[in-house]
Coordinates of C-alpha atoms in Angstrom, one line a residue:
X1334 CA -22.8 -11.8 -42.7
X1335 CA -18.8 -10.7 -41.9
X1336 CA -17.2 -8.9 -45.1
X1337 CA -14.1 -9.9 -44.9
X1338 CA -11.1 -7.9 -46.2
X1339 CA -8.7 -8.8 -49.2
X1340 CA -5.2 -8.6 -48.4
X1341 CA -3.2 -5.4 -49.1
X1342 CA -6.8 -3.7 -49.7
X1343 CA -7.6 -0.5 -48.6
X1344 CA -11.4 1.2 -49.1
X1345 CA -12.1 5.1 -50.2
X1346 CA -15.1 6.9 -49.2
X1347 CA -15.7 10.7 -49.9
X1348 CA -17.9 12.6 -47.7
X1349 CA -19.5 15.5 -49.9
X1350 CA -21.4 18.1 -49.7
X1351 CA -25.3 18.5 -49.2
X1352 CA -25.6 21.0 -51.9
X1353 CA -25.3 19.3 -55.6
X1354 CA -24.2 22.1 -56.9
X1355 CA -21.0 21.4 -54.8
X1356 CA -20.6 18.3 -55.4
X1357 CA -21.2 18.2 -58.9
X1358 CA -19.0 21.5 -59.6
X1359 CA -16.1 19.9 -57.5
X1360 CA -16.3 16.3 -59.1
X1361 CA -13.5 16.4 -61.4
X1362 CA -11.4 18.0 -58.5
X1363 CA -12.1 14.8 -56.4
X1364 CA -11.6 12.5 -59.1
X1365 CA -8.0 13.7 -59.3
X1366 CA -6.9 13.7 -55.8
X1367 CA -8.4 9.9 -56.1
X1368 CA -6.2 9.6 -58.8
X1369 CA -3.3 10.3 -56.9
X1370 CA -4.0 8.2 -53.9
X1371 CA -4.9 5.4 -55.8
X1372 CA -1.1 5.7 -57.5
X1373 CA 0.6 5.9 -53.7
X1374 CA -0.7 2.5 -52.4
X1375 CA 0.0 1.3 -55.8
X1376 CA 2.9 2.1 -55.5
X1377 CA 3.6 -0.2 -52.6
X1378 CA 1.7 -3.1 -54.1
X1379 CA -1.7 -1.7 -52.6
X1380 CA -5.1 -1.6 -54.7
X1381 CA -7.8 1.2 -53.5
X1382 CA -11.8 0.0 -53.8
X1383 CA -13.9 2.6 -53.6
X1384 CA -16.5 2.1 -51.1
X1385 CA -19.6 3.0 -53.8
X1386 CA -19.8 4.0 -57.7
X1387 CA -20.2 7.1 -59.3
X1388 CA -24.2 7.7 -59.6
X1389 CA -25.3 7.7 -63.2
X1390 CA -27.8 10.4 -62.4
X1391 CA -25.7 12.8 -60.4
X1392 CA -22.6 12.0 -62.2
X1393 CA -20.5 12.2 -58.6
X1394 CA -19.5 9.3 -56.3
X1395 CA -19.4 11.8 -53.0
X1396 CA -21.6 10.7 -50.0
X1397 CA -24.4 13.1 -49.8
X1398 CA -26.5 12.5 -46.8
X1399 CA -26.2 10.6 -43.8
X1400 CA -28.7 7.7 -44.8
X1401 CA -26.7 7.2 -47.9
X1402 CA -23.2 6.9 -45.7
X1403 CA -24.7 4.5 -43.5
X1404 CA -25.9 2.1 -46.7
X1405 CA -22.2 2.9 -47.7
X1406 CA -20.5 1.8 -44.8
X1407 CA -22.8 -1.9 -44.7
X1408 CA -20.7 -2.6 -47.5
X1409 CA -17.3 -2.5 -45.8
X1410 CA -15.2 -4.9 -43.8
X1411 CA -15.3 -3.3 -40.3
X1412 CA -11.7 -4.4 -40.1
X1413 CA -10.5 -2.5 -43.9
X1414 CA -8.2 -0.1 -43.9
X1415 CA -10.1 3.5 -44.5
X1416 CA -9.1 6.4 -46.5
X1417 CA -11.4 9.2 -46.5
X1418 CA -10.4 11.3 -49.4
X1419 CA -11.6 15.1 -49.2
X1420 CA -11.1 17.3 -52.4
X1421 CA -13.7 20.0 -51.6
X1422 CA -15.9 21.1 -48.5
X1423 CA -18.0 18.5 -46.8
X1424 CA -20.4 17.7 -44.3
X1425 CA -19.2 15.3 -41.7
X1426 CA -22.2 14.0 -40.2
X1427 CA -22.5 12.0 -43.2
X1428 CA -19.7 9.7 -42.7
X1429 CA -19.4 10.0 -39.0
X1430 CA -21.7 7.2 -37.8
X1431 CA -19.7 4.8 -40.2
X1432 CA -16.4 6.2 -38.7
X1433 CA -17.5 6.2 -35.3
X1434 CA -18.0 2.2 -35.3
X1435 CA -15.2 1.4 -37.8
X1436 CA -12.6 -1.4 -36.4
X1437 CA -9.7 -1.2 -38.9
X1438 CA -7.5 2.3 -39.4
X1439 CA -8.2 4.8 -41.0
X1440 CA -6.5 7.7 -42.8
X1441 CA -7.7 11.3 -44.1
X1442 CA -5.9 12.4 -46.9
X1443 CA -6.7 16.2 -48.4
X1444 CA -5.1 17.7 -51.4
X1445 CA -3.4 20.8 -50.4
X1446 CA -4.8 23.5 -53.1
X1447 CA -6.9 26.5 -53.0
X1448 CA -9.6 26.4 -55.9
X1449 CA -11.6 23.5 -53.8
X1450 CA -11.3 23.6 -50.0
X1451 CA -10.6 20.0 -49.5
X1452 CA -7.8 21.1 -46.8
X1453 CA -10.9 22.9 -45.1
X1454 CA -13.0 19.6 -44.9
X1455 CA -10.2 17.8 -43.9
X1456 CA -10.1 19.7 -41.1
X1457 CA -13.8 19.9 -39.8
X1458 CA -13.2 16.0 -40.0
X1459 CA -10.4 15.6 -38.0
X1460 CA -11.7 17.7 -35.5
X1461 CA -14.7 15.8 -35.5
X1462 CA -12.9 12.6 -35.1
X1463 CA -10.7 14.1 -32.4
X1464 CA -14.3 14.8 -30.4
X1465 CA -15.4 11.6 -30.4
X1466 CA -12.1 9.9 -29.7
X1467 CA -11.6 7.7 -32.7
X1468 CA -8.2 7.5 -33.7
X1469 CA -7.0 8.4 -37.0
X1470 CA -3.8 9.1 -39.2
X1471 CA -3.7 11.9 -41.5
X1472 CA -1.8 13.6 -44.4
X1473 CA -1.9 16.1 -47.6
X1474 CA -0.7 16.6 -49.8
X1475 CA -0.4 19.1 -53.4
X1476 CA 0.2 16.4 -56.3
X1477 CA 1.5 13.7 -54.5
X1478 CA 5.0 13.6 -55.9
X1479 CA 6.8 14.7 -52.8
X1480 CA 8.2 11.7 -50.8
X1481 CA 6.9 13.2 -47.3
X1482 CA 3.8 12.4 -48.5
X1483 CA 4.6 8.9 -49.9
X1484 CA 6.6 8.0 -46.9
X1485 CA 3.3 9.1 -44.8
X1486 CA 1.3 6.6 -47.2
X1487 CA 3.8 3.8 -46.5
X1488 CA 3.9 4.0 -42.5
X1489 CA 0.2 3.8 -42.5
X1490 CA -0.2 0.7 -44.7
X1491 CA 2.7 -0.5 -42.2
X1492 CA 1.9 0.5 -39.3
X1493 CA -1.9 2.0 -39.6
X1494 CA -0.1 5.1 -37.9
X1495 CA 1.6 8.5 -39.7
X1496 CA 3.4 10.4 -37.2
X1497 CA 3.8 13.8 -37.4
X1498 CA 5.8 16.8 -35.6
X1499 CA 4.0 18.5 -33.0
X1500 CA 7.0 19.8 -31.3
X1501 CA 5.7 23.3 -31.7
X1502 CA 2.7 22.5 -29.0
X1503 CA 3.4 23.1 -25.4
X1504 CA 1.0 23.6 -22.4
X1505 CA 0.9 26.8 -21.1
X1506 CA 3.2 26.8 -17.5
X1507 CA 2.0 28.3 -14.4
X1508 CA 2.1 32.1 -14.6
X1509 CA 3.6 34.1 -12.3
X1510 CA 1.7 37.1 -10.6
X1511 CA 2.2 39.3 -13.7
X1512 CA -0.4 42.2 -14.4
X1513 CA -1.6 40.6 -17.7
X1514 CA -2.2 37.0 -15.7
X1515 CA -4.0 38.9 -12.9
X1516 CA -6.3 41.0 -15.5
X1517 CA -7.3 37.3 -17.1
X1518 CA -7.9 35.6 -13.9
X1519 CA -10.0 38.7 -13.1
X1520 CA -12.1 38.4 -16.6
X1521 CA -12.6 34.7 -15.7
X1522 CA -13.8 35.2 -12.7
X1523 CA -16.4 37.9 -14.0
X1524 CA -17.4 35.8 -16.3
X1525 CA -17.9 32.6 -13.8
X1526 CA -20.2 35.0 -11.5
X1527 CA -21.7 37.0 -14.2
X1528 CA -22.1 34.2 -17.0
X1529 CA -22.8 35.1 -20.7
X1530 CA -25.1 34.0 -23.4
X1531 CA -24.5 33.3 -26.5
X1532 CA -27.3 33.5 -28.9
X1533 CA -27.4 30.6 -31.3
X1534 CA -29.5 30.6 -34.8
X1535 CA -30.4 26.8 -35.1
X1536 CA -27.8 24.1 -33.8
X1537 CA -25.1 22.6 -36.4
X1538 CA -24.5 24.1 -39.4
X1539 CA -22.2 22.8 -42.3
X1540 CA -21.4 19.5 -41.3
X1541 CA -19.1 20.8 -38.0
X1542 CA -20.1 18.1 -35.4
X1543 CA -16.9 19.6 -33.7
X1544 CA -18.6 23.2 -33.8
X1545 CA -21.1 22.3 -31.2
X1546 CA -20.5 22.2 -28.0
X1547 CA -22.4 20.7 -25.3
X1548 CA -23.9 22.7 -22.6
X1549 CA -22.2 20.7 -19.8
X1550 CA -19.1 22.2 -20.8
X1551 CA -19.9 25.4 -21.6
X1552 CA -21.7 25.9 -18.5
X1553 CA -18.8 25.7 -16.1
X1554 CA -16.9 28.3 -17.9
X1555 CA -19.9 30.7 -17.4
X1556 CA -21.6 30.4 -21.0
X1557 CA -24.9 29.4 -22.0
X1558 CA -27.0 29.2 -25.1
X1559 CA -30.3 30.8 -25.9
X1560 CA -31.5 28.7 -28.6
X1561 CA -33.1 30.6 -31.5
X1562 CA -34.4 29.7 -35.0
X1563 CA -33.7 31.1 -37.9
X1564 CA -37.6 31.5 -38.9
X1565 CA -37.8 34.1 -36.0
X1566 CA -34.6 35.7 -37.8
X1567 CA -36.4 35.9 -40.8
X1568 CA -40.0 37.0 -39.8
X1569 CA -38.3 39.8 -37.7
X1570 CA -36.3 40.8 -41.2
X1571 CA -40.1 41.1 -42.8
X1572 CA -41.0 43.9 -40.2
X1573 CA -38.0 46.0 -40.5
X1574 CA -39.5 48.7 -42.7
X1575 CA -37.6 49.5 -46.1
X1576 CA -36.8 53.1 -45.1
X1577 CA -34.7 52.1 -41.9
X1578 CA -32.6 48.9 -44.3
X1579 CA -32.0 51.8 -47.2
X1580 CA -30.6 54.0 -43.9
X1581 CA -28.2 51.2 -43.6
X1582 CA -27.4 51.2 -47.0
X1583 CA -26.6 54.9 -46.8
X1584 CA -24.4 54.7 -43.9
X1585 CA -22.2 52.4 -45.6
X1586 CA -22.0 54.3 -48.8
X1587 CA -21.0 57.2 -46.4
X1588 CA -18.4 55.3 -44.9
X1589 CA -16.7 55.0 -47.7
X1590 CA -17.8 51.0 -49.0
X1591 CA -18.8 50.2 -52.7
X1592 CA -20.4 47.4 -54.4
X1593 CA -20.2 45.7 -57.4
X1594 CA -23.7 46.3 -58.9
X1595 CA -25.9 44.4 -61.4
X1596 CA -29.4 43.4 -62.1
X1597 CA -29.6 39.5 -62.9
X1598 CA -30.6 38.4 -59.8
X1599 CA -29.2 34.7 -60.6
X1600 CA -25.7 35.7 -60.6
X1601 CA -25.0 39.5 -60.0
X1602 CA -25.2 41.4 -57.0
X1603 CA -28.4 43.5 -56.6
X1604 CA -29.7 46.1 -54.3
X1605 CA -32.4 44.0 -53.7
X1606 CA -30.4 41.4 -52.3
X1607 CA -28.8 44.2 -49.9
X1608 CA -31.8 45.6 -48.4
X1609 CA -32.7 42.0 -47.5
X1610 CA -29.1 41.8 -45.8
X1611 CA -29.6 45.4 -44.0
X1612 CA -32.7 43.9 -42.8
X1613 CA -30.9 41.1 -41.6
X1614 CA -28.4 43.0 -39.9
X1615 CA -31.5 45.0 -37.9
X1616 CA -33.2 41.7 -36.8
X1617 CA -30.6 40.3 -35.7
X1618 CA -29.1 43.2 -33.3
X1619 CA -33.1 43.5 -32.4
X1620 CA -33.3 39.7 -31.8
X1621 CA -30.1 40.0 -29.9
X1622 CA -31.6 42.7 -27.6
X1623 CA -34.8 41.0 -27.2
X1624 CA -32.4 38.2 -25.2
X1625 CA -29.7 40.1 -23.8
X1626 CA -26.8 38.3 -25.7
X1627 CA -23.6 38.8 -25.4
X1628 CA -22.9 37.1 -28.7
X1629 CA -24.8 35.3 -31.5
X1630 CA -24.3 33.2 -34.3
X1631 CA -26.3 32.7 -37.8
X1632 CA -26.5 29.3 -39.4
X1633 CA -27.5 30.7 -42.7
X1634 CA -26.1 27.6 -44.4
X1635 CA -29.2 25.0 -43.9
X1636 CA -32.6 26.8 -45.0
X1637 CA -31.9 30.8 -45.2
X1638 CA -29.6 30.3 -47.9
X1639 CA -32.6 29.2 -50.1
X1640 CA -34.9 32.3 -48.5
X1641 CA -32.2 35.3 -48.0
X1642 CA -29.0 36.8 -49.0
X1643 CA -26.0 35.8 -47.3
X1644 CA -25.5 36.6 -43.8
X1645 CA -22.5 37.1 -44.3
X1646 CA -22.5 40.9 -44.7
X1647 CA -24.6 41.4 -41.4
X1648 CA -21.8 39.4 -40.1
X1649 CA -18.9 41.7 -40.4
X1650 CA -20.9 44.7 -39.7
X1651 CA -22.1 43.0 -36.1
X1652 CA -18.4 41.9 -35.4
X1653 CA -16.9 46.2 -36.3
X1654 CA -17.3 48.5 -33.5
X1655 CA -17.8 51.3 -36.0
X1656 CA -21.1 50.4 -37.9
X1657 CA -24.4 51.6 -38.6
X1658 CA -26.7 52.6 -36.4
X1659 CA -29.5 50.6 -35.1
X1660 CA -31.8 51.3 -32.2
X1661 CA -34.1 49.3 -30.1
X1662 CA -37.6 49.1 -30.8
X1663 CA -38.6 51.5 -29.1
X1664 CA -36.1 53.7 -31.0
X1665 CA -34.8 55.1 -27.1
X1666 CA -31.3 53.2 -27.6
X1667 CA -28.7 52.6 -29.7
X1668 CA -28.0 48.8 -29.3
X1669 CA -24.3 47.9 -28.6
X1670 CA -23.3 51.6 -29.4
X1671 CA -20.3 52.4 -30.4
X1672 CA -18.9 48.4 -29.9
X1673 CA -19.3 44.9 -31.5
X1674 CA -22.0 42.5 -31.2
X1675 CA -19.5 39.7 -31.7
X1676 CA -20.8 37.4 -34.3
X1677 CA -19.6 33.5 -34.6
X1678 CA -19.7 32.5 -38.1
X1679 CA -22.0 29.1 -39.3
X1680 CA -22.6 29.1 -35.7
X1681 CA -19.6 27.6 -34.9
X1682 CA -19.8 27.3 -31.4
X1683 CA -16.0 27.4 -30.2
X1684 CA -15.2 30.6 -32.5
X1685 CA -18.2 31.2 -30.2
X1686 CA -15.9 31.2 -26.6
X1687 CA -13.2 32.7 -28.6
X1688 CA -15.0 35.7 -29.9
X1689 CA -16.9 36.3 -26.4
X1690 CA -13.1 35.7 -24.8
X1691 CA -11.5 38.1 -26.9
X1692 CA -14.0 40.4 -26.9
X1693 CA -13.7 40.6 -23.0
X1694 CA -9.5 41.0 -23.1
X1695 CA -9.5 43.3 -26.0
X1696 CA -11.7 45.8 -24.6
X1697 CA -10.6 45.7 -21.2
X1698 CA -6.6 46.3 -22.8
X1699 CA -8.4 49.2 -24.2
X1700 CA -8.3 47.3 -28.1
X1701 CA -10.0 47.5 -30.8
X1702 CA -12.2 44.0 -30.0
X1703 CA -13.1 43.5 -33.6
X1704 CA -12.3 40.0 -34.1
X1705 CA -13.3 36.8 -36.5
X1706 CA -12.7 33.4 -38.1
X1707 CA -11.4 32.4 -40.9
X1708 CA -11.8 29.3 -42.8
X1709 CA -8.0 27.9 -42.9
X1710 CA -7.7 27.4 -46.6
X1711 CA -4.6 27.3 -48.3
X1712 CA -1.5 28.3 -48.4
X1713 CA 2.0 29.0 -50.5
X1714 CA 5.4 30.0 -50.1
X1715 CA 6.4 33.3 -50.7
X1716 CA 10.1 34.9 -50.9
X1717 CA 11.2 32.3 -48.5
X1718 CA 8.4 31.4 -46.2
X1719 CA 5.2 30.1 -46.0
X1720 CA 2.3 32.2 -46.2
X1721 CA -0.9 31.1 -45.4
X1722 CA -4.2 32.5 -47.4
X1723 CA -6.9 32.8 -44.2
X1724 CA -10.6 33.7 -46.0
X1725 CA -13.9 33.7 -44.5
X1726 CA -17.1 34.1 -46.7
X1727 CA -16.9 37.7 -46.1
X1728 CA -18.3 38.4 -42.2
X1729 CA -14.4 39.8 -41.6
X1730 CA -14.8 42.9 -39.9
X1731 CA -13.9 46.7 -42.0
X1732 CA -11.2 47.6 -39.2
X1733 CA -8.9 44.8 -40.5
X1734 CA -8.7 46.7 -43.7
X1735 CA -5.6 49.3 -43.3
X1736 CA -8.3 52.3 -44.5
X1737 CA -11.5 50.6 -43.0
X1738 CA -15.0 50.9 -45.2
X1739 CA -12.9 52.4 -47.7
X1740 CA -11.2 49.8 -48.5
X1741 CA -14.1 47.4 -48.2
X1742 CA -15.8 46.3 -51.2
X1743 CA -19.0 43.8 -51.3
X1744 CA -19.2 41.5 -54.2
X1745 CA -22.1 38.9 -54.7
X1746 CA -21.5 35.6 -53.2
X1747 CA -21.1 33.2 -55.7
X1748 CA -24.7 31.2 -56.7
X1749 CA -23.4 27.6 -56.4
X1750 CA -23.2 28.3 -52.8
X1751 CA -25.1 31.2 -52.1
X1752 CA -28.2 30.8 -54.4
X1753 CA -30.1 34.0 -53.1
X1754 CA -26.7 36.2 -53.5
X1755 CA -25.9 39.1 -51.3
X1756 CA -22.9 41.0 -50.7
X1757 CA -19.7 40.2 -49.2
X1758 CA -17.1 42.4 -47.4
X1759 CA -14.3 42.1 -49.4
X1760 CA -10.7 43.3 -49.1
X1761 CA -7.6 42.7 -48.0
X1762 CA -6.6 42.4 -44.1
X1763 CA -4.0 44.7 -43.2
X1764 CA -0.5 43.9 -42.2
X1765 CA -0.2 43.9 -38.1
X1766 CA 0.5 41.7 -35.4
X1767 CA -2.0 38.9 -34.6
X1768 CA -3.6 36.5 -31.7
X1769 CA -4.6 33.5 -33.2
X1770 CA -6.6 30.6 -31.5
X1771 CA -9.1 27.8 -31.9
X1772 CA -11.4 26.4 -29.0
X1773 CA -12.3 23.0 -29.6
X1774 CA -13.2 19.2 -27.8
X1775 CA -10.5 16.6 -26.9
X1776 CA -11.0 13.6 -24.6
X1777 CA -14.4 14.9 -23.2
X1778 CA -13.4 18.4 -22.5
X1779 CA -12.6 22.4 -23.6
X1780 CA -9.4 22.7 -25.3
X1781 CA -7.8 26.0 -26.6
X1782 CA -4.9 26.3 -28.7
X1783 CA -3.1 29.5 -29.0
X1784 CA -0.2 31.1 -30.7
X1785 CA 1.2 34.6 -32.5
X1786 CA 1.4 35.3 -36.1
X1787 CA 1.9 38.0 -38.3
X1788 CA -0.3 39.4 -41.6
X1789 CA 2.1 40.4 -44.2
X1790 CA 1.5 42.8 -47.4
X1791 CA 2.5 40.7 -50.6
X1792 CA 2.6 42.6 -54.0
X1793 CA -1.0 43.4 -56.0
X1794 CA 0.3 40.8 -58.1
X1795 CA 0.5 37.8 -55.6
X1796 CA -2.5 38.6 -54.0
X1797 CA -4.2 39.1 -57.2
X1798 CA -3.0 35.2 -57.7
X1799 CA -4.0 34.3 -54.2
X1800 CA -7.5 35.6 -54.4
X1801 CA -8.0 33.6 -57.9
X1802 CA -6.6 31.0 -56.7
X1803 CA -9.6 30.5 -53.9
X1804 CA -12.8 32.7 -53.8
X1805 CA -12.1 36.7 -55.0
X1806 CA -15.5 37.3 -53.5
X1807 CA -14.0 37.0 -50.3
X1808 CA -11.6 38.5 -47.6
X1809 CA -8.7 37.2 -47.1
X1810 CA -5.8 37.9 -44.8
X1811 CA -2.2 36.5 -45.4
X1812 CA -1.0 35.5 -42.4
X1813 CA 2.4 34.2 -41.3
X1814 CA 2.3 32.0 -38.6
X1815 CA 5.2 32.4 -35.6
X1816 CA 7.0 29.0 -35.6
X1817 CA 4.9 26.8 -36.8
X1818 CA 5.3 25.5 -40.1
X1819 CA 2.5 24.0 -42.9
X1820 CA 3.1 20.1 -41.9
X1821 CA 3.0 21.3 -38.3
X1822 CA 0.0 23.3 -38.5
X1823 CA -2.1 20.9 -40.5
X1824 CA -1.2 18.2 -38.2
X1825 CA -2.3 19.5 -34.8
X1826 CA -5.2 22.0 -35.5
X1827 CA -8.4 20.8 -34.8
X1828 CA -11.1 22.7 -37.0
X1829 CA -11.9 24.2 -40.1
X1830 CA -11.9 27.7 -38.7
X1831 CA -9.2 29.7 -36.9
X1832 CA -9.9 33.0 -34.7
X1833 CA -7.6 36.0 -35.1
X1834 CA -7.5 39.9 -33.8
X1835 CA -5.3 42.3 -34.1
X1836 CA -3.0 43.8 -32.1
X1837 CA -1.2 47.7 -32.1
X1838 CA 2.4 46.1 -32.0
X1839 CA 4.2 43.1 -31.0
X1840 CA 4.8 43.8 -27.6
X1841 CA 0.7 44.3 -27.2
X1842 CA -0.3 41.2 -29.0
X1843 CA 1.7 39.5 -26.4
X1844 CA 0.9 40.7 -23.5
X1845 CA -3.1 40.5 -25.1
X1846 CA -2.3 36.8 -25.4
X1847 CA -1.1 36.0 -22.0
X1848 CA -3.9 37.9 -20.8
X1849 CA -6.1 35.3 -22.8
X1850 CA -4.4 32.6 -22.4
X1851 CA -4.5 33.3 -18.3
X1852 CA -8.6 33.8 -18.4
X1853 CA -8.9 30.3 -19.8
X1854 CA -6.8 28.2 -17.2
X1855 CA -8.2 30.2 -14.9
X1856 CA -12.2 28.8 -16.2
X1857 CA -10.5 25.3 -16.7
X1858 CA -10.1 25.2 -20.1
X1859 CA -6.6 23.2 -20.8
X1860 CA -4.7 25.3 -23.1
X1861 CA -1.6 24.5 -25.5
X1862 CA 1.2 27.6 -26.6
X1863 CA 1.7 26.9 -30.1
X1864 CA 4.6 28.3 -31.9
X1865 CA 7.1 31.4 -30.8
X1866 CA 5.4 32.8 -27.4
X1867 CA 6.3 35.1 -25.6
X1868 CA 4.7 35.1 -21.9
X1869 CA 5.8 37.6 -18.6
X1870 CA 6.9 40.6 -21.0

């Protein structure tokens, strides 16, 4: 049978998480941001029907699984308009079939706050939806009171379109024969003869459809994938002896890094839950070694969350050049002495190219190559302009803290996400120059986007507020982006994370991004200068 659509009726779905926890705890977040949307199309003489009811026995009306968004989407007119509403993380995959075979328009719609990161699922969507080519329209916004937002609402239900300005986005020109094009077009062409591989922990993780990338375009650009699980990760961790994780522990408590201590394993960091981590950290450079990578990723998410600590502090360890020692089984090397193993957070496979790329330019500039992601999250003005707060669930490297492991601090992941705990690298990133970037799939190929920002220092104060604001568990960089603004951010990038490193001073962050920038036309890879950039210094 053909649903058919009332007239000036648009349907809401909510993709949520596949923890309950999540979804429970973030309900009343989602409820609100409904609210709001509900009150813009009512506003034009629009009604909003959600797609299902709130379940009686979970007490949330998010879309939890893939089956359940399939059942969901049978009871909508292929022809509706769409909102998908997104008020706190969620897993695309269980909304994208639905999408994927949708006729009508649809429209993604975050609220633009900290505490829940709806702006963060937003984004995994649309770069999902951007992947598989399904057009889309999309907006934010922080209460819905500001008429940019309710003039977005109105085109859409017009026109099924928002347009937004992307005038900051331009693709990179031919570069002359300058040194820093010729030392990327020399990388690239290592890398094409050489190839790389990059070890991933079990495919997919979080949702990202548009974190995995297919090996037919990887391959051209040089890079392959050695396919691990994380069951080997975690049998390896039981055969890492006690004595060499507490030498790990030591190290760090050398270096100068602290914890916050406790002993309720439900909800306080314990050093139980760090020698579990240092014993990650061991398998997986051992792992690593075993397969000659050149970079490697850990799920975590799906299945070791509910065996191990959080990965996350192996993370940021792996990604620091300066770290503790760990040597090969044989105990006759140091692996990756004195240098990163780069490590791509929830196996997120274009943080993936980035890291392995920057790793590559950094080092050969004669850099520190310590790089990461960050999970875009929020963001606020500040003494005139807009400061974004960039936090990852703590795998950010010590080096971006302005007194390294001293000012590195690990605090226990928080237990409606991270049942099993373990420590974080917390801290603040210090003010510098930047590179920031994002690889990601558009129209069946590798896309990289790539501009210059700035990390600021804000008062204890406002980054007290900040912090509180998100996750104070976690890291989190303030970062200032070089011409682009919020809207003009929001509306072009295409993923949840963003990839940064640090350069010494202005001057060197530019010529470290035309170097990059240069190594990726020269593999194929179409890339886009976003912002202020400054090319043939």
């Amino acid at each position: 049978m053909t649903l058919s659509t009332p007239e000036r009726t648009a349907y809401l779905v909510a993709s949520g998480d596949l923890r309950e926890s999540a979804n429970v705890a973030g309900w009343p977040t989602q409820v609100e941001l409904e609210r709001v949307v509900t009150d813009a199309l009512a506003a034009q003489g629009w009604r909003v029907v959600r797609a299902n009811d709130v379940d009686p026995e979970t007490g949330h009306g998010f879309i939890s699984s893939q089956r359940m968004g399939l059942r969901v989407f049978g009871n909508i007119p292929a022809d509706a308009p769409l909102i998908v509403a997104e008020a706190v993380w969620q897993y695309s995959h269980h909304v994208l079939a639905g999408l994927r075979t949708h006729e009508g328009p649809i429209l993604t719609v975050a609220n633009f706050a900290g505490a829940w990161p709806g702006l963060v699922g937003l984004l995994g969507l649309n770069a999902g939806l951007t992947k598989m080519n399904k057009p889309y329209s999309t907006i934010w916004t922080v209460d819905g009171s500001d008429a940019w937002f309710q003039d977005g609402i109105r085109s859409w239900l017009e026109t099924g379109t928002i347009t937004h300005d992307t005038s900051h986005v331009r693709d990179l020109p031919e570069l002359p024969a300058t040194p820093a094009a010729e030392l990327g077009h020399t990388l690239a062409e290592r890398l094409l003869k050489d190839k790389a591989i990059i070890g991933v922990f079990d495919v997919g993780c979080m949702g990202m459809y548009n974190a995995i990338i297919d090996d037919e375009l990887l391959n051209p650009i040089g890079i392959y994938k050695e396919r691990l699980s994380q069951s080997a990760l975690w049998a390896e961790m039981q055969r890492v002896p006690d004595a060499e994780a507490d030498a790990v522990g030591r190290w760090l408590t050398e270096a100068g890094m602290t914890f916050r201590l406790g002993t309720d394993e439900a909800t306080e960091l314990t050093e139980n839950q760090l020698r579990w981590q240092y014993k990650m950290y061991i398998a997986a450079l051992r792992i690593s070694d075993d397969f000659g990578l050149d970079a490697v990723g850990i799920q975590y998410q799906q299945g070791l969350k509910d065996l191990a600590p959080a990965s996350d502090l192996p993370e940021g360890l792996l990604n620091n050049a300066q770290r503790p020692p760990v040597t090969s089984r044989d105990g006759s090397r140091v692996l990756w002495e004195g240098r990163p193993l780069p490590h791509f957070n929830e196996v997120d496979e274009g943080a993936a190219v980035d890291a392995l790329v920057t790793n590559r330019v950094w080092t050969a500039l004669d850099l520190d190559p310590a790089t990461t992601l960050h999970d875009v999250r929020w963001g606020d003005e500040y003494d005139g302009e807009f400061v974004w707060v960039y936090e990852i669930s703590g795998s950010v490297p010590p080096s971006h803290f302005p007194n390294g492991y001293a000012d590195a601090e690990g605090w226990r992941q928080g237990n409606v996400f991270f049942p099993a705990g373990g420590a974080t690298i917390n801290g603040v990133s210090k003010p510098g120059e930047l590179v920031w970037s994002r690889v990601y799939i558009a129209e069946g190929s590798l896309h990289v986007d790539i501009g210059r920002a700035s990390v600021v220092e804000l008062p204890e104060e406002e980054t007290r507020r900040r912090k509180e604001a998100t996750n104070p568990e976690w890291p989190i960089a303030h970062v200032v982006l070089h011409g682009v603004d919020r809207d003009q951010f929001m509306a072009r990038h295409k993923a949840n994370h963003v990839q940064i490193a640090y350069a010494p001073d202005a001057a060197t962050a530019d010529q470290a991004l035309e170097v990059k920038a240069a190594l990726f036309a020269r593999l194929g890879v179409a890339v886009h200068l976003c912002g202020e950039v400054k090319l043939g210094r």
